[in-house]
């Protein structure tokens, strides 16, 4: 397998002889999902050489279904980023234009699928990391409802937001892979007993009410991208749906709430990495431990990861905790309530996945705030814990555009069926 897109960090394959619904299908796995006997680094130097002694539940389920694990995919270090340029091993390239970013943080998974190296892949989505690269590479990606897929074996970045989910070239494969990984797992406390039945997948849009949150077409959304998405929504209306405008008044707090909370969670989740057992740089023992620890972590983590650990530690510290963390949690509840209210008026919400098409490599890395702003339309679904899918719906500026459908909590069925109806109408 020739990897022209820097999509893979490891191409070690593991075969399964089970005869399930993925028998013989090669599935790539993001490098923050634990794979027994295959190095799992989160694209970080600090985990170099770490070979997990166990499989994540999602990976065990893939094997049970007969899939071949096709290797580990490139990502932003620990999932922090939107372009895969924060990987310690170089960026994943967008198969639609290799001078552009594949998106992130599951950029390797998306590039592997869009580049034809594998038919499907697992990614993880904390604030958009499945939907962003799916949108920018022109494929399908689903972020499941919080709790519907086990996070056991997913190396935590901001665990109150993240879910493992499928990326594929089409809705049917995406639903099939989702059916394999969804379901209860007693080793993950928020896990719910809601398996997904692949047989329930059918093109179904007639009579559905689609809410169009006006904030999803607001400031910062590229006009050409917005026009392509509006056309896709018109297509859904042609197929028998009706639309109504809704509003998420608290949208303006979404990015701030997400970035404060996720950096706080990251600062505590990542404090376990000390380079003692794994990692490119081992601590020196001839100095006080805190000096050795600082040296290892300064060299082992990339710039963005260090920035977030510092921001999170600051926001959690005495005197600032109430001002930042508590406020961000409060905003989170308000945003979740706004989504719940909007979803009472309709069956699902629709809008663009990303405000822009895939940027040129290097375009977003100069200013971290610009990178964070790219997540404005994806983080709300993580904040609210609701399912969201990105499906290709045309091009703007010569690059793919994703249509995002967001459903009620645990109702992946409705958005998958609507996505299939749209896809079939394109064929
Ligand atoms: N870009 C967002 C972040 O950097 C989302 C990443 C993700 O979903 N893992 O936090």
Coordinates of C-alpha atoms and ligand atoms in Angstrom, one line a residue:
X1 CA 0.0 0.0 0.0
X2 CA 1.5 3.3 -1.1
X3 CA 0.7 6.1 1.3
X4 CA 1.0 9.3 -0.6
X5 CA -1.0 11.3 1.9
X6 CA 1.0 10.5 5.1
X7 CA -2.3 9.0 6.3
X8 CA -0.7 6.2 8.3
X9 CA 1.6 6.1 11.2
X10 CA 1.8 2.3 11.2
X11 CA 0.7 -0.1 8.5
X12 CA 0.9 -3.2 10.7
X13 CA -2.2 -5.3 9.9
X14 CA -4.1 -7.6 12.2
X15 CA -6.4 -10.1 10.6
X16 CA -9.5 -11.7 12.1
X17 CA -11.0 -15.0 11.0
X18 CA -14.5 -14.2 12.3
X19 CA -17.3 -14.2 9.8
X20 CA -19.2 -11.1 10.9
X21 CA -20.6 -8.3 8.7
X22 CA -17.1 -6.8 8.2
X23 CA -15.5 -10.1 7.3
X24 CA -12.3 -9.3 5.3
X25 CA -13.0 -5.5 5.3
X26 CA -9.9 -3.4 6.0
X27 CA -10.5 -0.7 8.6
X28 CA -7.9 1.8 9.6
X29 CA -7.9 3.0 13.2
X30 CA -7.0 6.4 14.5
X31 CA -3.8 6.4 16.6
X32 CA -5.4 7.4 19.8
X33 CA -7.5 4.2 19.9
X34 CA -5.7 1.4 21.7
X35 CA -4.7 -1.6 19.5
X36 CA -3.2 -4.7 21.2
X37 CA 0.3 -5.4 19.7
X38 CA 0.3 -2.2 17.5
X39 CA 2.1 0.9 18.6
X40 CA -0.4 3.6 19.7
X41 CA 1.2 7.1 19.9
X42 CA -1.6 9.7 19.6
X43 CA 0.9 11.2 17.1
X44 CA 3.1 12.3 20.0
X45 CA 6.7 11.8 20.7
X46 CA 5.8 11.2 24.4
X47 CA 4.1 7.9 23.6
X48 CA 6.6 6.6 21.0
X49 CA 7.1 2.9 21.5
X50 CA 3.9 2.4 23.5
X51 CA 2.3 -0.9 22.5
X52 CA -1.0 -1.4 24.3
X53 CA -1.5 -4.7 26.0
X54 CA -5.2 -4.6 25.2
X55 CA -7.7 -3.5 22.5
X56 CA -10.1 -0.6 22.9
X57 CA -13.7 -2.0 22.9
X58 CA -14.4 -0.5 19.5
X59 CA -11.3 -2.4 18.1
X60 CA -12.4 -5.6 19.8
X61 CA -15.8 -5.2 18.2
X62 CA -14.2 -4.7 14.7
X63 CA -12.3 -8.0 15.1
X64 CA -15.4 -9.7 16.3
X65 CA -17.1 -8.5 13.1
X66 CA -14.3 -10.0 11.0
X67 CA -12.6 -6.8 10.0
X68 CA -8.8 -6.5 9.3
X69 CA -7.2 -3.8 11.3
X70 CA -5.3 -2.0 8.5
X71 CA -3.0 0.1 10.6
X72 CA -3.0 3.3 12.7
X73 CA -3.8 6.7 11.2
X74 CA -2.1 10.1 11.6
X75 CA -3.8 12.8 13.7
X76 CA -3.2 16.0 15.5
X77 CA -1.2 15.2 18.6
X78 CA -3.7 13.9 21.2
X79 CA -6.5 15.1 19.0
X80 CA -5.7 18.8 19.5
X81 CA -6.2 20.6 16.2
X82 CA -8.3 20.8 13.1
X83 CA -5.8 20.1 10.3
X84 CA -3.5 17.2 11.4
X85 CA -0.6 19.7 11.2
X86 CA -0.1 19.3 14.9
X87 CA 1.1 15.7 14.4
X88 CA 4.6 15.0 15.5
X89 CA 5.0 13.0 12.3
X90 CA 4.1 15.6 9.7
X91 CA 0.6 16.5 8.4
X92 CA -1.8 14.2 6.5
X93 CA -2.4 15.5 3.0
X94 CA -5.8 16.0 1.5
X95 CA -6.3 13.5 -1.4
X96 CA -8.4 16.0 -3.2
X97 CA -5.5 18.5 -3.3
X98 CA -2.3 17.5 -1.6
X99 CA -1.3 21.2 -1.0
X100 CA -4.2 21.4 1.4
X101 CA -4.9 20.1 4.9
X102 CA -6.9 16.9 5.2
X103 CA -8.6 18.4 8.3
X104 CA -8.3 17.2 11.8
X105 CA -7.8 15.8 14.1
X106 CA -8.8 12.5 12.4
X107 CA -7.0 13.7 9.2
X108 CA -5.2 10.4 8.6
X109 CA -8.4 8.4 8.8
X110 CA -10.2 10.7 6.4
X111 CA -7.2 10.8 4.0
X112 CA -6.9 7.0 4.0
X113 CA -10.6 6.6 3.1
X114 CA -10.8 9.5 0.6
X115 CA -7.5 8.4 -1.0
X116 CA -8.8 4.9 -1.6
X117 CA -6.4 3.2 0.8
X118 CA -9.2 1.7 2.9
X119 CA -13.0 1.7 2.6
X120 CA -13.6 2.7 6.2
X121 CA -11.8 4.0 9.3
X122 CA -12.4 4.8 12.9
X123 CA -11.8 8.4 14.1
X124 CA -12.6 10.2 17.3
X125 CA -14.5 13.5 17.7
X126 CA -14.1 15.8 20.7
X127 CA -15.0 19.0 19.0
X128 CA -15.4 18.0 15.3
X129 CA -12.5 15.7 14.6
X130 CA -14.5 13.2 12.6
X131 CA -16.7 15.7 10.8
X132 CA -14.1 18.3 9.9
X133 CA -11.8 16.0 7.9
X134 CA -14.8 14.1 6.4
X135 CA -16.1 17.5 5.2
X136 CA -12.8 18.7 3.8
X137 CA -11.9 15.3 2.1
X138 CA -15.4 14.8 0.7
X139 CA -16.5 11.7 2.6
X140 CA -19.0 10.7 5.3
X141 CA -18.3 10.9 9.0
X142 CA -20.5 10.4 12.0
X143 CA -20.0 11.7 15.6
X144 CA -22.3 9.5 17.7
X145 CA -24.3 10.6 20.7
X146 CA -22.3 10.8 23.9
X147 CA -22.4 7.4 25.4
X148 CA -23.5 5.4 22.4
X149 CA -20.0 4.1 21.6
X150 CA -17.6 2.9 24.3
X151 CA -14.6 5.1 25.0
X152 CA -12.8 2.3 26.7
X153 CA -9.3 2.2 25.2
X154 CA -9.6 5.7 23.7
X155 CA -6.7 7.7 25.1
X156 CA -8.4 10.6 26.7
X157 CA -8.0 14.2 25.7
X158 CA -11.3 15.8 26.8
X159 CA -13.4 12.9 27.9
X160 CA -16.7 14.7 28.6
X161 CA -17.0 15.5 24.9
X162 CA -15.4 12.7 23.0
X163 CA -16.8 9.7 21.0
X164 CA -15.2 7.2 18.7
X165 CA -17.0 7.1 15.3
X166 CA -17.0 5.9 11.7
X167 CA -15.6 7.5 8.5
X168 CA -16.5 6.0 5.1
X169 CA -17.0 6.9 1.5
X170 CA -20.8 6.4 1.7
X171 CA -23.6 6.5 4.2
X172 CA -24.3 2.7 4.1
X173 CA -20.7 1.8 5.0
X174 CA -20.7 4.5 7.7
X175 CA -23.9 3.0 9.2
X176 CA -22.5 -0.5 9.0
X177 CA -19.4 0.4 10.8
X178 CA -21.4 2.4 13.4
X179 CA -23.6 -0.7 14.0
X180 CA -20.5 -2.7 14.8
X181 CA -19.1 -0.3 17.4
X182 CA -22.3 1.0 19.1
X183 CA -23.7 -0.6 22.2
X184 CA -23.2 -0.9 25.9
X185 CA -19.9 -1.5 27.6
X186 CA -19.7 -1.7 31.4
X187 CA -16.0 -0.5 31.3
X188 CA -17.1 3.0 30.1
X189 CA -19.3 4.7 32.7
X190 CA -21.4 7.0 30.5
X191 CA -22.1 4.1 28.1
X192 CA -25.7 3.5 27.3
X193 CA -27.5 0.3 26.2
X194 CA -28.5 1.5 22.8
X195 CA -27.1 -0.6 20.0
X196 CA -27.7 0.5 16.4
X197 CA -29.5 -1.9 14.1
X198 CA -28.0 -1.7 10.6
X199 CA -31.2 -3.2 9.2
X200 CA -33.0 -0.1 10.3
X201 CA -31.1 2.0 7.6
X202 CA -33.4 3.2 4.9
X203 CA -33.7 6.3 2.8
X204 CA -36.3 8.3 4.7
X205 CA -36.8 12.0 4.5
X206 CA -40.5 12.5 3.5
X207 CA -42.5 14.5 6.1
X208 CA -39.4 15.3 8.2
X209 CA -39.1 18.8 9.6
X210 CA -35.6 20.2 9.3
X211 CA -34.5 23.0 11.6
X212 CA -32.1 25.5 10.1
X213 CA -30.3 27.3 13.0
X214 CA -29.7 30.8 11.7
X215 CA -26.4 31.0 13.5
X216 CA -25.1 28.3 11.2
X217 CA -25.2 30.7 8.3
X218 CA -23.9 33.7 10.3
X219 CA -20.7 35.6 10.3
X220 CA -17.5 33.8 9.3
X221 CA -19.2 31.2 7.1
X222 CA -17.9 31.4 3.5
X223 CA -20.6 32.6 1.1
X224 CA -19.9 29.9 -1.5
X225 CA -19.9 27.2 1.2
X226 CA -23.3 28.6 2.6
X227 CA -24.8 28.6 -0.9
X228 CA -23.8 25.0 -1.6
X229 CA -25.3 23.9 1.7
X230 CA -28.5 25.8 1.1
X231 CA -28.8 24.1 -2.2
X232 CA -28.4 20.7 -0.5
X233 CA -31.1 21.6 2.0
X234 CA -33.4 22.6 -0.9
X235 CA -32.8 19.1 -2.3
X236 CA -34.0 17.6 0.9
X237 CA -37.2 19.8 0.6
X238 CA -37.6 18.5 -2.9
X239 CA -37.5 15.0 -1.5
X240 CA -40.4 15.7 0.8
X241 CA -39.0 17.5 3.9
X242 CA -40.0 20.9 5.2
X243 CA -37.8 23.4 6.8
X244 CA -38.1 26.0 9.5
X245 CA -35.7 28.5 10.9
X246 CA -34.7 28.0 14.5
X247 CA -32.2 29.7 16.7
X248 CA -29.5 28.7 19.2
X249 CA -29.0 32.0 21.0
X250 CA -26.1 30.7 23.1
X251 CA -24.1 29.7 20.0
X252 CA -21.8 32.7 20.7
X253 CA -20.6 31.1 23.9
X254 CA -19.9 27.7 22.3
X255 CA -16.2 28.1 21.3
X256 CA -15.2 29.8 24.6
X257 CA -17.1 27.2 26.7
X258 CA -15.5 24.3 24.7
X259 CA -12.0 25.6 24.7
X260 CA -12.0 26.4 28.4
X261 CA -13.5 23.0 29.3
X262 CA -11.4 20.9 26.9
X263 CA -8.1 22.5 28.0
X264 CA -9.0 21.9 31.7
X265 CA -9.8 18.2 31.0
X266 CA -6.6 17.9 28.9
X267 CA -4.4 19.4 31.6
X268 CA -5.5 16.7 34.0
X269 CA -5.7 13.8 31.5
X270 CA -2.2 14.4 30.1
X271 CA -0.5 14.8 33.5
X272 CA 0.2 11.0 33.5
X273 CA 2.7 11.2 30.7
X274 CA 6.2 11.3 32.1
X275 CA 8.4 9.5 29.6
X276 CA 9.5 6.8 32.0
X277 CA 8.2 3.7 30.2
X278 CA 7.6 5.1 26.7
X279 CA 8.6 8.1 24.7
X280 CA 11.4 9.3 22.6
X281 CA 13.1 11.1 25.4
X282 CA 13.7 9.4 28.8
X283 CA 14.0 11.5 31.9
X284 CA 17.5 12.0 33.3
X285 CA 17.8 10.6 36.8
X286 CA 20.6 12.8 38.0
X287 CA 18.5 15.9 38.7
X288 CA 15.5 16.7 40.9
X289 CA 12.4 14.9 39.7
X290 CA 10.4 18.1 38.9
X291 CA 13.3 19.3 36.7
X292 CA 13.5 15.9 34.9
X293 CA 9.7 15.9 34.5
X294 CA 9.7 19.4 33.0
X295 CA 12.5 18.5 30.6
X296 CA 10.8 15.4 29.3
X297 CA 7.4 17.0 28.9
X298 CA 8.8 20.1 27.3
X299 CA 10.6 18.0 24.7
X300 CA 7.9 15.3 24.4
X301 CA 4.8 17.4 23.8
X302 CA 4.4 19.6 20.8
X303 CA 3.6 23.3 21.0
X304 CA -0.2 23.1 20.8
X305 CA -0.4 20.4 23.5
X306 CA 1.9 22.4 25.8
X307 CA -0.3 25.5 25.2
X308 CA -3.4 23.7 26.2
X309 CA -1.9 22.1 29.3
X310 CA -0.9 25.5 30.4
X311 CA -4.2 27.1 29.6
X312 CA -6.1 24.3 31.3
X313 CA -3.9 24.3 34.4
X314 CA -4.3 28.1 34.7
X315 CA -8.1 28.0 34.3
X316 CA -8.4 25.3 37.0
X317 CA -6.2 27.1 39.5
X318 CA -7.4 28.6 42.7
X319 CA -8.8 32.1 42.1
X320 CA -9.6 31.4 38.4
X321 CA -11.6 28.2 38.7
X322 CA -14.9 30.0 39.3
X323 CA -14.1 32.6 36.7
X324 CA -13.3 30.2 33.9
X325 CA -14.1 26.6 34.5
X326 CA -17.4 27.0 36.4
X327 CA -18.6 29.6 33.9
X328 CA -17.7 27.4 31.0
X329 CA -19.6 24.5 32.5
X330 CA -22.6 26.8 33.0
X331 CA -22.5 28.0 29.4
X332 CA -22.4 24.4 28.4
X333 CA -25.7 23.6 30.1
X334 CA -27.3 26.7 28.5
X335 CA -26.1 25.6 25.0
X336 CA -27.3 22.0 25.6
X337 CA -30.8 23.4 26.6
X338 CA -31.0 25.6 23.5
X339 CA -30.3 22.6 21.3
X340 CA -32.9 20.5 23.1
X341 CA -35.4 23.3 22.6
X342 CA -34.6 23.7 18.9
X343 CA -34.8 19.9 18.4
X344 CA -38.3 19.9 20.0
X345 CA -39.5 22.0 17.0
X346 CA -38.0 19.7 14.4
X347 CA -36.7 16.2 13.6
X348 CA -33.1 17.3 13.1
X349 CA -31.0 20.3 12.4
X350 CA -29.0 21.1 9.2
X351 CA -26.2 23.5 8.3
X352 CA -22.6 23.5 7.0
X353 CA -20.1 21.2 8.8
X354 CA -17.2 23.7 8.4
X355 CA -17.3 27.4 7.7
X356 CA -14.7 27.1 5.0
X357 CA -13.2 24.5 2.6
X358 CA -9.9 22.8 3.3
X359 CA -7.2 25.4 3.9
X360 CA -3.7 25.4 2.3
X361 CA -1.1 23.7 4.5
X362 CA 0.3 26.3 6.9
X363 CA -2.6 28.7 6.4
X364 CA -4.2 28.1 9.9
X365 CA -1.2 27.2 11.9
X366 CA 0.1 30.8 12.3
X367 CA -2.6 31.8 14.7
X368 CA -4.1 29.3 17.2
X369 CA -7.3 31.4 17.5
X370 CA -8.0 31.1 13.8
X371 CA -7.6 27.4 14.1
X372 CA -10.0 27.3 17.0
X373 CA -12.5 29.3 15.0
X374 CA -12.7 26.7 12.4
X375 CA -14.5 24.5 14.9
X376 CA -17.4 26.9 15.5
X377 CA -20.0 24.7 13.7
X378 CA -18.9 21.4 15.1
X379 CA -18.2 21.9 18.8
X380 CA -21.9 22.6 19.6
X381 CA -22.9 18.9 19.0
X382 CA -20.2 17.8 21.4
X383 CA -21.3 20.3 24.0
X384 CA -24.9 19.0 23.7
X385 CA -23.9 15.4 23.4
X386 CA -26.1 14.9 20.3
X387 CA -25.3 12.9 17.1
X388 CA -24.0 14.7 14.0
X389 CA -23.1 13.5 10.6
X390 CA -21.2 15.2 7.7
X391 CA -22.0 14.2 4.2
X392 CA -20.5 15.5 0.9
X393 CA -22.8 17.9 -0.8
X394 CA -20.9 19.6 -3.6
X395 CA -17.8 21.8 -3.9
X396 CA -16.9 25.4 -3.3
X397 CA -13.6 27.0 -4.5
X398 CA -13.0 23.6 -6.2
X399 CA -13.0 21.7 -2.8
X400 CA -15.5 19.5 -1.1
X401 CA -18.2 20.9 1.2
X402 CA -19.9 18.9 3.9
X403 CA -23.6 19.1 4.9
X404 CA -24.0 18.6 8.6
X405 CA -27.2 17.0 10.1
X406 CA -27.6 17.0 13.9
X407 CA -30.2 14.8 15.5
X408 CA -31.8 14.4 18.9
X409 CA -29.7 12.5 21.5
X410 CA -29.5 8.8 20.7
X411 CA -31.4 9.3 17.4
X412 CA -28.6 8.5 14.9
X413 CA -31.3 6.6 13.0
X414 CA -33.1 9.7 11.7
X415 CA -30.0 11.6 10.5
X416 CA -28.5 8.4 8.9
X417 CA -31.8 7.8 7.0
X418 CA -32.0 11.4 5.9
X419 CA -28.3 11.3 4.8
X420 CA -29.0 8.1 2.8
X421 CA -32.0 9.8 1.1
X422 CA -29.8 12.7 0.1
X423 CA -27.0 10.5 -1.1
X424 CA -29.4 8.3 -3.2
X425 CA -30.9 11.4 -4.8
X426 CA -27.4 12.5 -5.9
X427 CA -26.6 9.2 -7.6
Ligands
LIG1 N1 -10.3 21.0 16.8 C1 -10.8 20.7 18.0 C2 -9.8 20.7 19.1 O1 -8.7 21.0 18.8 C3 -11.5 19.3 18.0 C4 -10.5 18.2 18.1 C5 -11.2 16.9 18.2 O2 -12.4 16.7 18.0 N2 -10.4 15.9 18.8 O3 -10.0 20.5 20.3

